[in-house]
């Protein structure tokens, strides 16, 4: 038997009567990685400048979508599950940061690469963007609209938590051109929220959602998280029904993955916080989430995202999973463009120094390896829950789909997919394990490259 027909269970999963719960040992990451080659630190600025001075070729652009990500690296409180806290919100520091962030955004207006393609999604994330003041929001929104070529139907998302997102800030967002709010509810259960260091009660969240919806001027999307310490299946079901009653336009269902050195992870390890749900318990919560939203006819836009009506489009989130190019702005922002990945400087003094020197504030940069078009097709397919098999041949070369078929058939035997009419369709277990399976396909192509070369050529 050839090696390709004796694949490891790390790639195929295991045969189980209940693959939703037991196909894989556990979810290890929220994202996949396909590999890259570091750009030497002393060459970063020269490489970036060369890329930006060269107009993007139409064939290098992601089909139809280009994105911008703006990072606000401040938080009033450090959520216990978060391992990415950067800076405590301080008025003077935020004022200074906005000055520099606006400079960075406006610097892009002169770049040939930036101006050679439309941006279909803009996302203000963090950190906590709602810690900005109304005047900051208007300034930065104006800088984006005046510096980047935006599509007429651009999705402009402002992310934040409910606490501190007062009416003046909401109105500033609308004035600045934002047409989508992404709100981190995580749970409406006040006890669970306090365990996450979320200040406001579930009742307050519902009051604010009523206000957002009453404006009828932007899509309103909330995040809900399952698998939290002490969260029961009944708690989760109540959160799902609270969303349905809230009239929000969309919802993301995320499972808790404790990575790094978050305070929640430390509290669990020292016994001061209940254990989070196990992987099988989270799988059952996922099953309940899918069934509940399906029963209430909420439209499914991806394996983890639902939209109640056509107002919610999920452009940015799907674009990220599909390999769309993302231009990053701000301290700690990450992105990818012109075949390269980049991470911006995380410390504010270094960030300010780079902007003063007229440089893009890049901390590290790498050249993506592999076939970008192929990886984009894979990413898009796993995010939406089904993959057009023929597109593997179109982007990876003749024979790519046949080459991958042993893995696909193993998944089908293990209850993770069905193969029919040229479609690789993720079953409910496959949807739960989609990131694990996506990474398995990437790893499969690295271990068994078609003709020894397909996935390792430069992007």
GROMACS .gro file of C-alpha atoms in nm:
model
  459
    1UNK     CA    1   0.000   0.000   0.000
    2UNK     CA    2   0.145   0.340  -0.098
    3UNK     CA    3   0.203   0.608   0.164
    4UNK     CA    4  -0.071   0.823   0.015
    5UNK     CA    5  -0.321   0.542   0.076
    6UNK     CA    6  -0.216   0.489   0.437
    7UNK     CA    7  -0.274   0.839   0.562
    8UNK     CA    8  -0.233   0.923   0.929
    9UNK     CA    9  -0.539   0.979   1.143
   10UNK     CA   10  -0.411   1.332   1.207
   11UNK     CA   11  -0.512   1.398   0.846
   12UNK     CA   12  -0.815   1.172   0.811
   13UNK     CA   13  -0.961   1.172   1.161
   14UNK     CA   14  -1.074   0.842   1.310
   15UNK     CA   15  -1.369   0.616   1.245
   16UNK     CA   16  -1.619   0.675   1.524
   17UNK     CA   17  -1.991   0.620   1.582
   18UNK     CA   18  -2.005   0.990   1.673
   19UNK     CA   19  -1.758   1.182   1.450
   20UNK     CA   20  -1.899   1.517   1.565
   21UNK     CA   21  -1.749   1.454   1.907
   22UNK     CA   22  -1.460   1.220   1.844
   23UNK     CA   23  -1.326   1.240   1.486
   24UNK     CA   24  -1.023   1.437   1.605
   25UNK     CA   25  -0.858   1.473   1.946
   26UNK     CA   26  -0.949   1.841   1.977
   27UNK     CA   27  -0.936   2.174   1.801
   28UNK     CA   28  -0.585   2.319   1.834
   29UNK     CA   29  -0.617   2.655   1.660
   30UNK     CA   30  -0.872   2.903   1.532
   31UNK     CA   31  -0.675   2.955   1.209
   32UNK     CA   32  -0.478   2.761   0.951
   33UNK     CA   33  -0.120   2.821   0.836
   34UNK     CA   34   0.013   2.742   0.490
   35UNK     CA   35   0.374   2.858   0.531
   36UNK     CA   36   0.593   3.154   0.443
   37UNK     CA   37   0.958   3.259   0.410
   38UNK     CA   38   1.074   3.547   0.636
   39UNK     CA   39   1.194   3.868   0.474
   40UNK     CA   40   1.521   3.977   0.645
   41UNK     CA   41   1.453   4.263   0.885
   42UNK     CA   42   1.699   4.496   0.710
   43UNK     CA   43   1.513   4.446   0.380
   44UNK     CA   44   1.157   4.489   0.505
   45UNK     CA   45   1.110   4.855   0.415
   46UNK     CA   46   1.273   4.819   0.073
   47UNK     CA   47   1.056   4.517  -0.012
   48UNK     CA   48   0.741   4.692   0.109
   49UNK     CA   49   0.822   5.006  -0.087
   50UNK     CA   50   0.883   4.807  -0.406
   51UNK     CA   51   0.550   4.627  -0.365
   52UNK     CA   52   0.359   4.949  -0.304
   53UNK     CA   53   0.520   5.128  -0.599
   54UNK     CA   54   0.402   4.854  -0.836
   55UNK     CA   55   0.036   4.851  -0.942
   56UNK     CA   56  -0.133   4.520  -0.864
   57UNK     CA   57  -0.195   4.303  -1.169
   58UNK     CA   58  -0.562   4.208  -1.216
   59UNK     CA   59  -0.479   3.836  -1.205
   60UNK     CA   60  -0.316   3.871  -0.862
   61UNK     CA   61  -0.626   4.021  -0.701
   62UNK     CA   62  -0.860   3.799  -0.504
   63UNK     CA   63  -1.179   3.742  -0.710
   64UNK     CA   64  -1.376   4.055  -0.635
   65UNK     CA   65  -1.270   4.137  -0.280
   66UNK     CA   66  -0.994   4.342  -0.120
   67UNK     CA   67  -0.992   4.438   0.246
   68UNK     CA   68  -0.846   4.687   0.493
   69UNK     CA   69  -0.800   4.619   0.863
   70UNK     CA   70  -0.754   4.902   1.115
   71UNK     CA   71  -0.638   4.805   1.463
   72UNK     CA   72  -0.723   4.995   1.781
   73UNK     CA   73  -0.484   4.849   2.044
   74UNK     CA   74  -0.655   4.978   2.361
   75UNK     CA   75  -0.889   4.821   2.617
   76UNK     CA   76  -1.035   4.958   2.941
   77UNK     CA   77  -1.047   4.607   3.084
   78UNK     CA   78  -0.862   4.288   2.997
   79UNK     CA   79  -1.114   4.014   2.911
   80UNK     CA   80  -1.013   3.698   3.095
   81UNK     CA   81  -1.021   3.475   2.783
   82UNK     CA   82  -0.804   3.710   2.573
   83UNK     CA   83  -0.432   3.650   2.530
   84UNK     CA   84  -0.372   3.951   2.304
   85UNK     CA   85  -0.411   4.251   2.535
   86UNK     CA   86  -0.182   4.541   2.432
   87UNK     CA   87  -0.251   4.871   2.609
   88UNK     CA   88  -0.476   5.012   2.880
   89UNK     CA   89  -0.698   5.290   2.746
   90UNK     CA   90  -0.565   5.634   2.846
   91UNK     CA   91  -0.707   5.952   2.697
   92UNK     CA   92  -0.378   6.123   2.604
   93UNK     CA   93  -0.232   5.807   2.455
   94UNK     CA   94  -0.543   5.739   2.249
   95UNK     CA   95  -0.536   6.098   2.118
   96UNK     CA   96  -0.174   6.059   2.013
   97UNK     CA   97  -0.236   5.719   1.857
   98UNK     CA   98  -0.523   5.849   1.643
   99UNK     CA   99  -0.297   6.125   1.508
  100UNK     CA  100  -0.041   5.868   1.397
  101UNK     CA  101  -0.295   5.618   1.269
  102UNK     CA  102  -0.451   5.885   1.050
  103UNK     CA  103  -0.104   5.962   0.910
  104UNK     CA  104  -0.047   5.596   0.830
  105UNK     CA  105  -0.380   5.566   0.651
  106UNK     CA  106  -0.326   5.881   0.448
  107UNK     CA  107   0.024   5.765   0.347
  108UNK     CA  108  -0.142   5.485   0.149
  109UNK     CA  109  -0.321   5.731  -0.077
  110UNK     CA  110   0.006   5.777  -0.269
  111UNK     CA  111   0.078   5.407  -0.327
  112UNK     CA  112   0.025   5.263  -0.675
  113UNK     CA  113  -0.064   4.920  -0.533
  114UNK     CA  114  -0.331   5.061  -0.303
  115UNK     CA  115  -0.494   5.265  -0.577
  116UNK     CA  116  -0.499   4.985  -0.837
  117UNK     CA  117  -0.790   4.789  -0.690
  118UNK     CA  118  -1.114   4.853  -0.503
  119UNK     CA  119  -1.158   4.773  -0.134
  120UNK     CA  120  -1.480   4.586  -0.061
  121UNK     CA  121  -1.443   4.553   0.314
  122UNK     CA  122  -1.304   4.777   0.591
  123UNK     CA  123  -1.287   4.648   0.947
  124UNK     CA  124  -1.208   4.846   1.262
  125UNK     CA  125  -1.104   4.589   1.522
  126UNK     CA  126  -0.901   4.559   1.836
  127UNK     CA  127  -0.859   4.588   2.116
  128UNK     CA  128  -1.168   4.795   2.168
  129UNK     CA  129  -1.253   5.044   1.890
  130UNK     CA  130  -1.543   5.171   2.102
  131UNK     CA  131  -1.284   5.324   2.338
  132UNK     CA  132  -1.231   5.591   2.070
  133UNK     CA  133  -1.409   5.924   2.108
  134UNK     CA  134  -1.670   6.037   1.850
  135UNK     CA  135  -1.430   6.285   1.692
  136UNK     CA  136  -1.169   6.012   1.653
  137UNK     CA  137  -1.416   5.788   1.474
  138UNK     CA  138  -1.516   6.061   1.228
  139UNK     CA  139  -1.154   6.155   1.158
  140UNK     CA  140  -1.046   5.799   1.087
  141UNK     CA  141  -1.355   5.723   0.882
  142UNK     CA  142  -1.288   6.031   0.669
  143UNK     CA  143  -0.923   5.930   0.627
  144UNK     CA  144  -1.028   5.586   0.502
  145UNK     CA  145  -1.283   5.722   0.256
  146UNK     CA  146  -1.044   5.989   0.125
  147UNK     CA  147  -0.738   5.761   0.099
  148UNK     CA  148  -0.859   5.419  -0.017
  149UNK     CA  149  -1.054   5.344  -0.335
  150UNK     CA  150  -1.371   5.198  -0.184
  151UNK     CA  151  -1.630   4.997  -0.376
  152UNK     CA  152  -1.974   5.155  -0.392
  153UNK     CA  153  -2.112   4.869  -0.184
  154UNK     CA  154  -1.821   4.857   0.060
  155UNK     CA  155  -1.891   4.687   0.394
  156UNK     CA  156  -1.749   4.909   0.669
  157UNK     CA  157  -1.753   4.735   1.005
  158UNK     CA  158  -1.700   4.889   1.346
  159UNK     CA  159  -1.629   4.629   1.612
  160UNK     CA  160  -1.674   4.686   1.980
  161UNK     CA  161  -1.817   4.588   2.312
  162UNK     CA  162  -2.142   4.726   2.443
  163UNK     CA  163  -1.980   4.899   2.740
  164UNK     CA  164  -1.900   5.260   2.654
  165UNK     CA  165  -2.058   5.245   2.309
  166UNK     CA  166  -2.289   5.539   2.375
  167UNK     CA  167  -2.528   5.709   2.135
  168UNK     CA  168  -2.280   5.981   2.037
  169UNK     CA  169  -2.026   5.721   1.927
  170UNK     CA  170  -2.290   5.530   1.733
  171UNK     CA  171  -2.393   5.846   1.550
  172UNK     CA  172  -2.025   5.925   1.479
  173UNK     CA  173  -1.986   5.581   1.321
  174UNK     CA  174  -2.282   5.642   1.092
  175UNK     CA  175  -2.149   5.988   1.001
  176UNK     CA  176  -1.809   5.834   0.923
  177UNK     CA  177  -1.964   5.587   0.678
  178UNK     CA  178  -1.980   5.266   0.884
  179UNK     CA  179  -2.269   5.045   0.780
  180UNK     CA  180  -2.210   4.740   1.002
  181UNK     CA  181  -2.164   4.696   1.377
  182UNK     CA  182  -1.999   4.381   1.512
  183UNK     CA  183  -2.073   4.359   1.884
  184UNK     CA  184  -1.900   4.120   2.123
  185UNK     CA  185  -2.183   3.992   2.338
  186UNK     CA  186  -2.020   3.647   2.393
  187UNK     CA  187  -2.312   3.565   2.626
  188UNK     CA  188  -2.624   3.733   2.762
  189UNK     CA  189  -2.580   3.542   3.089
  190UNK     CA  190  -2.462   3.802   3.340
  191UNK     CA  191  -2.278   3.548   3.557
  192UNK     CA  192  -2.085   3.411   3.260
  193UNK     CA  193  -2.012   3.763   3.138
  194UNK     CA  194  -1.865   3.867   3.473
  195UNK     CA  195  -1.647   3.555   3.462
  196UNK     CA  196  -1.505   3.690   3.136
  197UNK     CA  197  -1.448   4.035   3.295
  198UNK     CA  198  -1.738   4.177   3.095
  199UNK     CA  199  -1.893   4.454   3.302
  200UNK     CA  200  -2.245   4.498   3.172
  201UNK     CA  201  -2.544   4.274   3.243
  202UNK     CA  202  -2.733   4.077   2.982
  203UNK     CA  203  -3.031   4.310   3.030
  204UNK     CA  204  -2.815   4.610   2.939
  205UNK     CA  205  -2.704   4.438   2.617
  206UNK     CA  206  -3.063   4.386   2.511
  207UNK     CA  207  -3.147   4.750   2.579
  208UNK     CA  208  -2.857   4.862   2.362
  209UNK     CA  209  -2.949   4.619   2.085
  210UNK     CA  210  -3.297   4.772   2.080
  211UNK     CA  211  -3.135   5.111   2.023
  212UNK     CA  212  -2.905   4.989   1.743
  213UNK     CA  213  -3.194   4.820   1.567
  214UNK     CA  214  -3.420   5.123   1.608
  215UNK     CA  215  -3.181   5.331   1.395
  216UNK     CA  216  -3.238   5.101   1.096
  217UNK     CA  217  -2.919   5.240   0.945
  218UNK     CA  218  -2.663   4.959   0.962
  219UNK     CA  219  -2.634   4.582   0.994
  220UNK     CA  220  -2.606   4.472   1.358
  221UNK     CA  221  -2.414   4.150   1.422
  222UNK     CA  222  -2.331   3.988   1.755
  223UNK     CA  223  -2.076   3.727   1.862
  224UNK     CA  224  -2.181   3.440   2.087
  225UNK     CA  225  -1.931   3.200   2.243
  226UNK     CA  226  -1.986   2.842   2.353
  227UNK     CA  227  -1.775   2.622   2.577
  228UNK     CA  228  -1.721   2.886   2.845
  229UNK     CA  229  -1.628   2.781   3.201
  230UNK     CA  230  -1.944   2.681   3.385
  231UNK     CA  231  -2.166   2.728   3.078
  232UNK     CA  232  -2.436   2.460   3.051
  233UNK     CA  233  -2.619   2.344   2.742
  234UNK     CA  234  -2.926   2.519   2.887
  235UNK     CA  235  -2.730   2.846   2.921
  236UNK     CA  236  -2.624   2.816   2.557
  237UNK     CA  237  -2.976   2.743   2.436
  238UNK     CA  238  -3.103   3.050   2.619
  239UNK     CA  239  -2.836   3.268   2.454
  240UNK     CA  240  -2.941   3.139   2.112
  241UNK     CA  241  -3.306   3.222   2.176
  242UNK     CA  242  -3.213   3.562   2.315
  243UNK     CA  243  -3.039   3.639   1.985
  244UNK     CA  244  -3.351   3.531   1.796
  245UNK     CA  245  -3.562   3.768   2.007
  246UNK     CA  246  -3.314   4.056   1.973
  247UNK     CA  247  -3.377   4.127   1.601
  248UNK     CA  248  -3.000   4.160   1.538
  249UNK     CA  249  -2.924   4.096   1.170
  250UNK     CA  250  -2.649   3.838   1.215
  251UNK     CA  251  -2.466   3.618   1.460
  252UNK     CA  252  -2.129   3.442   1.485
  253UNK     CA  253  -2.108   3.125   1.694
  254UNK     CA  254  -1.752   3.075   1.823
  255UNK     CA  255  -1.620   2.799   2.041
  256UNK     CA  256  -1.382   2.891   2.320
  257UNK     CA  257  -1.021   2.793   2.247
  258UNK     CA  258  -0.783   2.873   2.529
  259UNK     CA  259  -0.445   2.955   2.380
  260UNK     CA  260  -0.143   3.140   2.515
  261UNK     CA  261  -0.145   3.275   2.868
  262UNK     CA  262  -0.489   3.425   2.915
  263UNK     CA  263  -0.608   3.500   3.268
  264UNK     CA  264  -0.897   3.261   3.216
  265UNK     CA  265  -0.657   2.978   3.137
  266UNK     CA  266  -0.450   3.062   3.444
  267UNK     CA  267  -0.760   3.078   3.665
  268UNK     CA  268  -0.877   2.739   3.541
  269UNK     CA  269  -0.535   2.588   3.602
  270UNK     CA  270  -0.518   2.717   3.960
  271UNK     CA  271  -0.873   2.604   4.034
  272UNK     CA  272  -1.033   2.946   4.087
  273UNK     CA  273  -1.260   2.911   3.781
  274UNK     CA  274  -1.469   2.614   3.661
  275UNK     CA  275  -1.337   2.394   3.382
  276UNK     CA  276  -1.451   2.494   3.033
  277UNK     CA  277  -1.655   2.253   2.824
  278UNK     CA  278  -1.470   1.955   2.681
  279UNK     CA  279  -1.440   1.913   2.305
  280UNK     CA  280  -1.733   1.665   2.294
  281UNK     CA  281  -1.944   1.905   2.501
  282UNK     CA  282  -1.859   2.191   2.267
  283UNK     CA  283  -1.953   1.970   1.974
  284UNK     CA  284  -2.296   1.917   2.128
  285UNK     CA  285  -2.332   2.293   2.173
  286UNK     CA  286  -2.242   2.339   1.807
  287UNK     CA  287  -2.508   2.086   1.709
  288UNK     CA  288  -2.766   2.275   1.913
  289UNK     CA  289  -2.662   2.610   1.764
  290UNK     CA  290  -2.695   2.487   1.405
  291UNK     CA  291  -3.027   2.316   1.473
  292UNK     CA  292  -3.179   2.613   1.658
  293UNK     CA  293  -3.089   2.868   1.391
  294UNK     CA  294  -3.196   2.632   1.114
  295UNK     CA  295  -3.530   2.566   1.281
  296UNK     CA  296  -3.591   2.942   1.291
  297UNK     CA  297  -3.493   2.982   0.922
  298UNK     CA  298  -3.191   3.203   0.987
  299UNK     CA  299  -2.980   3.200   0.669
  300UNK     CA  300  -2.638   3.039   0.695
  301UNK     CA  301  -2.350   3.236   0.539
  302UNK     CA  302  -2.063   3.017   0.662
  303UNK     CA  303  -2.001   2.728   0.900
  304UNK     CA  304  -1.997   2.973   1.192
  305UNK     CA  305  -2.194   3.276   1.071
  306UNK     CA  306  -2.565   3.337   1.012
  307UNK     CA  307  -2.759   3.631   0.867
  308UNK     CA  308  -3.124   3.694   0.946
  309UNK     CA  309  -3.180   3.896   0.628
  310UNK     CA  310  -2.996   4.029   0.323
  311UNK     CA  311  -2.860   4.326   0.518
  312UNK     CA  312  -2.587   4.104   0.667
  313UNK     CA  313  -2.333   4.001   0.399
  314UNK     CA  314  -2.030   3.878   0.599
  315UNK     CA  315  -1.790   4.016   0.337
  316UNK     CA  316  -1.488   4.081   0.558
  317UNK     CA  317  -1.498   3.762   0.761
  318UNK     CA  318  -1.543   3.538   0.458
  319UNK     CA  319  -1.274   3.731   0.271
  320UNK     CA  320  -1.023   3.664   0.549
  321UNK     CA  321  -1.094   3.290   0.534
  322UNK     CA  322  -1.076   3.297   0.154
  323UNK     CA  323  -0.729   3.446   0.132
  324UNK     CA  324  -0.835   3.797   0.025
  325UNK     CA  325  -0.564   4.060   0.038
  326UNK     CA  326  -0.577   4.267   0.356
  327UNK     CA  327  -0.389   4.593   0.404
  328UNK     CA  328  -0.318   4.640   0.778
  329UNK     CA  329  -0.315   4.975   0.958
  330UNK     CA  330  -0.225   5.043   1.320
  331UNK     CA  331  -0.002   4.906   1.593
  332UNK     CA  332  -0.039   4.528   1.615
  333UNK     CA  333  -0.236   4.496   1.289
  334UNK     CA  334  -0.176   4.197   1.063
  335UNK     CA  335  -0.246   4.149   0.695
  336UNK     CA  336  -0.135   4.008   0.363
  337UNK     CA  337  -0.083   4.179   0.029
  338UNK     CA  338   0.105   4.127  -0.298
  339UNK     CA  339   0.202   3.774  -0.198
  340UNK     CA  340   0.341   3.877   0.142
  341UNK     CA  341   0.226   3.858   0.502
  342UNK     CA  342   0.298   4.141   0.746
  343UNK     CA  343   0.259   4.224   1.114
  344UNK     CA  344   0.284   4.582   1.236
  345UNK     CA  345   0.490   4.697   1.534
  346UNK     CA  346   0.314   4.617   1.863
  347UNK     CA  347   0.479   4.871   2.095
  348UNK     CA  348   0.351   5.226   2.060
  349UNK     CA  349   0.691   5.405   2.080
  350UNK     CA  350   0.827   5.191   1.795
  351UNK     CA  351   0.508   5.246   1.596
  352UNK     CA  352   0.530   5.624   1.638
  353UNK     CA  353   0.899   5.625   1.544
  354UNK     CA  354   0.831   5.439   1.220
  355UNK     CA  355   0.552   5.678   1.117
  356UNK     CA  356   0.773   5.978   1.197
  357UNK     CA  357   1.033   5.832   0.962
  358UNK     CA  358   0.772   5.798   0.687
  359UNK     CA  359   0.780   5.417   0.699
  360UNK     CA  360   0.510   5.154   0.707
  361UNK     CA  361   0.536   5.039   1.071
  362UNK     CA  362   0.617   4.674   0.994
  363UNK     CA  363   0.752   4.451   1.271
  364UNK     CA  364   0.795   4.143   1.052
  365UNK     CA  365   0.723   4.044   0.696
  366UNK     CA  366   0.730   3.716   0.505
  367UNK     CA  367   0.674   3.594   0.152
  368UNK     CA  368   0.387   3.348   0.129
  369UNK     CA  369   0.476   3.009  -0.014
  370UNK     CA  370   0.246   2.785  -0.206
  371UNK     CA  371  -0.024   2.836  -0.467
  372UNK     CA  372  -0.232   3.136  -0.354
  373UNK     CA  373  -0.519   3.066  -0.593
  374UNK     CA  374  -0.544   2.705  -0.475
  375UNK     CA  375  -0.528   2.800  -0.108
  376UNK     CA  376  -0.793   3.068  -0.162
  377UNK     CA  377  -1.031   2.812  -0.315
  378UNK     CA  378  -0.968   2.578  -0.024
  379UNK     CA  379  -1.017   2.850   0.237
  380UNK     CA  380  -1.339   2.973   0.081
  381UNK     CA  381  -1.476   2.621   0.057
  382UNK     CA  382  -1.404   2.520   0.413
  383UNK     CA  383  -1.550   2.846   0.543
  384UNK     CA  384  -1.880   2.807   0.360
  385UNK     CA  385  -1.898   2.431   0.421
  386UNK     CA  386  -1.859   2.292   0.069
  387UNK     CA  387  -1.587   2.280  -0.196
  388UNK     CA  388  -1.620   2.260  -0.574
  389UNK     CA  389  -1.378   1.978  -0.653
  390UNK     CA  390  -1.317   2.091  -1.013
  391UNK     CA  391  -1.176   2.421  -0.886
  392UNK     CA  392  -0.883   2.227  -0.739
  393UNK     CA  393  -0.780   2.131  -1.093
  394UNK     CA  394  -0.838   2.484  -1.221
  395UNK     CA  395  -0.613   2.641  -0.957
  396UNK     CA  396  -0.377   2.355  -0.858
  397UNK     CA  397  -0.319   2.196  -1.196
  398UNK     CA  398  -0.458   1.900  -1.387
  399UNK     CA  399  -0.497   1.598  -1.163
  400UNK     CA  400  -0.514   1.789  -0.833
  401UNK     CA  401  -0.865   1.671  -0.745
  402UNK     CA  402  -0.776   1.307  -0.819
  403UNK     CA  403  -0.458   1.349  -0.614
  404UNK     CA  404  -0.659   1.469  -0.312
  405UNK     CA  405  -0.935   1.210  -0.350
  406UNK     CA  406  -0.782   0.951  -0.109
  407UNK     CA  407  -0.806   1.209   0.171
  408UNK     CA  408  -1.157   1.314   0.068
  409UNK     CA  409  -1.272   0.952   0.058
  410UNK     CA  410  -1.120   0.886   0.401
  411UNK     CA  411  -1.314   1.185   0.536
  412UNK     CA  412  -1.629   1.048   0.378
  413UNK     CA  413  -1.573   0.705   0.535
  414UNK     CA  414  -1.528   0.878   0.872
  415UNK     CA  415  -1.853   1.072   0.841
  416UNK     CA  416  -1.694   1.414   0.788
  417UNK     CA  417  -1.790   1.475   0.425
  418UNK     CA  418  -2.007   1.351   0.142
  419UNK     CA  419  -1.890   1.354  -0.220
  420UNK     CA  420  -2.161   1.411  -0.479
  421UNK     CA  421  -2.209   1.593  -0.810
  422UNK     CA  422  -1.857   1.733  -0.803
  423UNK     CA  423  -1.901   1.879  -0.454
  424UNK     CA  424  -1.711   1.795  -0.135
  425UNK     CA  425  -1.982   1.869   0.122
  426UNK     CA  426  -1.898   1.898   0.490
  427UNK     CA  427  -2.138   1.708   0.713
  428UNK     CA  428  -2.229   1.856   1.051
  429UNK     CA  429  -1.920   1.688   1.205
  430UNK     CA  430  -1.710   1.822   0.918
  431UNK     CA  431  -1.842   2.171   0.980
  432UNK     CA  432  -1.744   2.148   1.347
  433UNK     CA  433  -1.394   2.026   1.252
  434UNK     CA  434  -1.358   2.250   0.945
  435UNK     CA  435  -1.040   2.431   1.058
  436UNK     CA  436  -0.876   2.101   1.155
  437UNK     CA  437  -0.967   1.950   0.818
  438UNK     CA  438  -0.858   2.257   0.625
  439UNK     CA  439  -0.518   2.240   0.794
  440UNK     CA  440  -0.508   1.865   0.724
  441UNK     CA  441  -0.554   1.931   0.350
  442UNK     CA  442  -0.273   2.189   0.357
  443UNK     CA  443  -0.049   1.942   0.542
  444UNK     CA  444  -0.148   1.662   0.301
  445UNK     CA  445  -0.036   1.869   0.002
  446UNK     CA  446   0.293   1.948   0.174
  447UNK     CA  447   0.357   1.581   0.252
  448UNK     CA  448   0.237   1.455  -0.085
  449UNK     CA  449   0.281   1.737  -0.341
  450UNK     CA  450   0.136   1.676  -0.684
  451UNK     CA  451   0.432   1.607  -0.915
  452UNK     CA  452   0.655   1.713  -0.628
  453UNK     CA  453   0.597   2.083  -0.671
  454UNK     CA  454   0.240   2.216  -0.689
  455UNK     CA  455   0.189   2.372  -0.348
  456UNK     CA  456   0.543   2.489  -0.283
  457UNK     CA  457   0.595   2.732  -0.565
  458UNK     CA  458   0.614   3.099  -0.469
  459UNK     CA  459   0.287   3.287  -0.442
   0.00000   0.00000   0.00000
